[in-house]
Short mmCIF file of C-alpha atoms in Angstrom, two decimals:
data_model
loop_
_atom_site.label_atom_id
_atom_site.label_comp_id
_atom_site.label_asym_id
_atom_site.label_seq_id
_atom_site.Cartn_x
_atom_site.Cartn_y
_atom_site.Cartn_z
CA MET A 1 -5.29 0.96 3.53
CA LEU A 2 -2.94 1.06 0.00
CA ILE A 3 -0.46 3.51 0.38
CA ALA A 4 0.36 4.57 -3.25
CA GLY A 5 2.72 7.20 -2.78
CA SER A 6 2.94 8.20 -6.87
CA PRO A 7 1.25 12.00 -7.33
CA GLY A 8 1.01 10.83 -11.57
CA ILE A 9 -1.98 9.56 -12.73
CA PRO A 10 -3.07 7.56 -13.76
CA SER A 11 1.40 5.44 -12.05
CA ARG A 12 2.05 1.85 -13.04
CA VAL A 13 2.43 1.89 -9.03
CA ALA A 14 -0.52 2.28 -9.14
CA THR A 15 -1.86 0.45 -11.29
CA ALA A 16 0.05 -2.52 -9.83
CA ALA A 17 -1.49 -2.12 -6.37
CA ASP A 18 -5.20 -1.34 -7.76
CA HIS A 19 -4.94 -4.38 -8.61
CA VAL A 20 -4.29 -5.59 -5.81
CA ALA A 21 -6.43 -4.45 -4.31
CA TRP A 22 -8.33 -5.88 -6.60
CA ARG A 23 -7.75 -9.13 -5.61
CA LEU A 24 -7.91 -8.43 -2.56
CA GLN A 25 -11.38 -7.50 -3.32
CA GLU A 26 -12.79 -10.81 -4.92
CA GLN A 27 -10.90 -12.63 -1.63
CA GLY A 28 -13.64 -10.97 0.12
CA ALA A 29 -11.97 -8.09 1.70
CA THR A 30 -12.59 -4.36 2.63
CA THR A 31 -10.20 -1.80 0.69
CA ALA A 32 -10.38 1.80 0.23
CA THR A 33 -7.52 3.79 -1.37
CA PHE A 34 -6.64 7.04 -0.20
CA ASP A 35 -4.18 9.75 -2.09
CA VAL A 36 -2.15 11.61 -1.75
CA ASN A 37 -2.98 13.85 -4.45
CA ALA A 38 -6.74 14.99 -2.23
CA PHE A 39 -4.70 16.26 0.36
CA ASP A 40 -3.43 19.90 1.03
CA PRO A 41 -0.42 20.73 -0.18
CA ALA A 42 0.87 22.70 2.86
CA ALA A 43 -1.08 20.34 4.83
CA LEU A 44 0.70 17.32 3.94
CA LEU A 45 3.91 18.83 3.99
CA TYR A 46 3.56 20.04 7.44
CA ALA A 47 2.30 17.06 8.99
CA ASP A 48 -0.97 19.39 9.85
CA THR A 49 -2.35 16.09 12.57
CA GLU A 50 -4.87 19.00 13.04
CA SER A 51 -6.14 18.45 9.37
CA PRO A 52 -9.69 17.28 8.96
CA ALA A 53 -8.05 14.91 5.18
CA ILE A 54 -5.21 13.78 7.74
CA ARG A 55 -7.40 13.68 10.78
CA GLN A 56 -9.40 10.83 8.44
CA TYR A 57 -5.70 9.31 6.63
CA LEU A 58 -5.18 8.12 10.67
CA ALA A 59 -7.18 7.72 12.20
CA ARG A 60 -8.08 5.13 8.50
CA VAL A 61 -4.76 3.91 8.95
CA ALA A 62 -5.20 2.67 12.64
CA GLU A 63 -8.66 1.32 11.97
CA ALA A 64 -6.41 -0.98 8.78
CA ASP A 65 -5.26 -4.76 9.51
CA ALA A 66 -2.73 -4.15 6.35
CA ILE A 67 -0.98 -1.86 4.55
CA VAL A 68 -0.28 -1.72 0.93
CA ILE A 69 2.40 0.46 0.17
CA ALA A 70 3.21 1.33 -2.93
CA THR A 71 6.30 3.64 -4.69
CA PRO A 72 7.97 4.80 -7.59
CA VAL A 73 10.94 4.31 -7.33
CA TYR A 74 13.53 7.54 -7.27
CA GLN A 75 17.27 7.89 -6.05
CA SER A 76 17.33 3.86 -5.35
CA SER A 77 14.68 5.15 -2.99
CA PHE A 78 11.15 5.22 -1.41
CA SER A 79 9.71 8.63 -3.87
CA GLY A 80 9.61 11.81 -1.27
CA VAL A 81 5.43 11.84 -1.72
CA LEU A 82 5.14 8.82 -0.03
CA LYS A 83 8.15 9.75 3.48
CA LEU A 84 5.08 12.62 3.35
CA LEU A 85 2.36 9.92 3.43
CA LEU A 86 4.26 8.11 6.01
CA ASP A 87 5.38 10.91 8.89
CA PRO A 88 2.35 11.44 10.43
CA ILE A 89 2.00 7.97 11.11
CA PRO A 90 2.66 8.46 15.48
CA GLN A 91 5.69 5.63 16.55
CA ASN A 92 3.78 1.25 15.73
CA GLY A 93 0.89 3.52 13.59
CA LEU A 94 1.38 -0.35 12.36
CA ARG A 95 1.26 -1.77 15.34
CA ASN A 96 -0.81 -5.58 15.07
CA LYS A 97 -0.61 -4.74 10.79
CA ILE A 98 -0.24 -7.10 7.82
CA ALA A 99 2.35 -5.44 6.05
CA LEU A 100 2.47 -5.64 1.32
CA PRO A 101 5.28 -3.45 -0.18
CA ILE A 102 5.21 -3.00 -3.94
CA ALA A 103 7.96 -1.10 -5.88
CA SER A 104 8.03 -0.02 -9.72
CA GLY A 105 10.87 1.22 -11.14
CA GLY A 106 12.89 2.17 -14.71
CA SER A 107 14.82 -1.23 -14.15
CA PRO A 108 15.58 -4.49 -12.02
CA ASN A 109 18.94 -3.17 -10.41
CA HIS A 110 16.09 -1.20 -7.34
CA LEU A 111 15.34 -4.27 -6.71
CA LEU A 112 16.32 -4.57 -3.67
CA VAL A 113 14.95 -0.80 -2.09
CA LEU A 114 12.19 -3.16 -0.88
CA ASP A 115 14.78 -4.54 1.69
CA TYR A 116 16.62 -1.95 2.15
CA ALA A 117 14.91 1.36 2.19
CA LEU A 118 10.27 0.20 2.27
CA THR A 119 11.36 -2.54 5.33
CA PRO A 120 12.81 -0.68 7.65
CA VAL A 121 10.97 2.01 7.27
CA LEU A 122 7.58 -0.80 7.61
CA SER A 123 9.23 -1.87 10.75
CA ALA A 124 10.32 1.41 12.76
CA LEU A 125 5.97 1.36 12.14
CA GLY A 126 6.20 -1.41 14.06
CA ALA A 127 5.17 -3.68 11.50
CA ASP A 128 3.48 -7.05 12.92
CA SER A 129 4.25 -8.93 9.90
CA ILE A 130 6.22 -8.00 6.30
CA LEU A 131 5.89 -9.89 3.57
CA ASN A 132 8.07 -10.30 0.56
CA GLY A 133 7.39 -7.47 -1.36
CA VAL A 134 7.27 -7.63 -5.72
CA TYR A 135 8.47 -5.30 -7.58
CA VAL A 136 7.14 -3.54 -10.73
CA THR A 137 9.77 -2.78 -14.24
CA SER A 138 8.55 0.09 -16.26
CA SER A 139 9.11 -2.77 -19.52
CA GLU A 140 6.39 -5.08 -17.18
CA LEU A 141 3.39 -2.02 -17.31
CA SER A 142 2.67 -0.86 -21.45
CA ARG A 143 1.07 2.21 -21.58
CA THR A 144 -2.43 2.44 -22.67
CA GLU A 145 -4.66 5.79 -23.59
CA THR A 146 -6.29 5.95 -20.54
CA GLY A 147 -4.07 4.36 -17.86
CA TYR A 148 -1.34 0.60 -18.17
CA ARG A 149 -2.05 -2.64 -18.92
CA ILE A 150 -0.33 -5.59 -16.75
CA GLY A 151 2.00 -8.19 -18.39
CA GLU A 152 1.12 -11.34 -18.03
CA ALA A 153 4.64 -12.41 -15.85
CA ILE A 154 3.74 -9.30 -13.59
CA ARG A 155 -0.03 -10.48 -13.66
CA ALA A 156 0.71 -13.19 -11.73
CA ARG A 157 3.43 -12.11 -8.50
CA LEU A 158 0.63 -9.21 -7.82
CA ASP A 159 -2.02 -12.20 -7.60
CA ASP A 160 0.39 -14.11 -5.46
CA ALA A 161 0.85 -11.54 -2.72
CA ALA A 162 -2.55 -10.63 -2.68
CA THR A 163 -4.12 -13.88 -1.62
CA GLU A 164 -1.38 -14.90 0.48
CA LEU A 165 -1.78 -11.04 2.48
CA HIS A 166 -6.07 -13.19 2.30
CA THR A 167 -4.34 -16.33 3.54
CA ARG A 168 -2.86 -14.34 6.35
CA LEU A 169 -6.19 -12.23 7.31
CA VAL A 170 -8.63 -14.56 7.43
CA GLY A 171 -5.28 -16.34 9.62
CA VAL A 172 -6.11 -13.43 12.46
CA ALA A 173 -9.47 -13.67 11.92
CA ASN A 174 -9.77 -17.75 12.41
CA ALA A 175 -7.14 -17.38 15.53
CA ALA A 176 -8.77 -14.36 17.10
CA THR A 177 -11.52 -14.41 20.43
CA PRO A 178 -15.59 -13.96 19.11
CA ALA A 179 -15.18 -9.98 20.32
CA SER A 180 -12.07 -9.37 18.22
CA THR A 181 -13.71 -7.22 14.98
CA TYR A 182 -12.08 -6.87 11.99
CA ARG A 183 -12.08 -3.52 11.09
CA GLY A 184 -11.09 -2.31 8.11
CA ALA A 185 -11.00 1.61 5.48
CA ARG A 186 -8.95 3.81 0.73
CA ASP A 187 -3.57 4.82 -2.84
CA ALA A 188 -1.04 6.84 -1.25
CA ALA A 189 -3.48 4.55 1.32
CA THR A 190 -5.48 0.96 0.44
CA LEU A 191 -6.80 0.11 3.84
CA ILE A 192 -8.31 -3.38 4.34
CA ARG A 193 -9.87 -5.67 5.72
CA ARG A 194 -11.51 -9.27 6.81
CA ALA A 195 -15.06 -8.98 5.33
CA ALA A 196 -16.86 -10.49 8.59
CA GLY A 197 -18.06 -14.37 7.61
#
């Protein structure tokens, strides 16, 4: 599941996260994404778990085997929009899940947001395994008429992250009992599940 904390369409961080999702699909994973724009703002602001959209979102989070968290960097931290998307997730709601954080900022100066802002939140939500995150600077994604183009260097890092995540998912699948199943789910949240077979 991909959770992308940017309301912009298109956005740099969503472009990076979409690339990871595409790579995962190429390797046999099923992905799903929830965008902040799909939610009623009031329901999201008040974490209204009775809202149908939020209920579906939480169900997909629960079903996911892995979650990609993507956010722009604001004031040296993750975005407020991402916080709104994480607030409804219950305590330990990411238990038994693998997490991959992605952040995008204007310069390399905010690289540590991955370790000092995102990783503690993912740990507090119970993520079993948090992979090394990917930090993307604005210069690594150039603007085009229809969106953003990913530079070669950051593309390689995103590819590596997707491959590591897929490898972990395969490892979990191989270690699971035959009776176990892989669940799945869609940006501010992409659900990822290991494809059967």
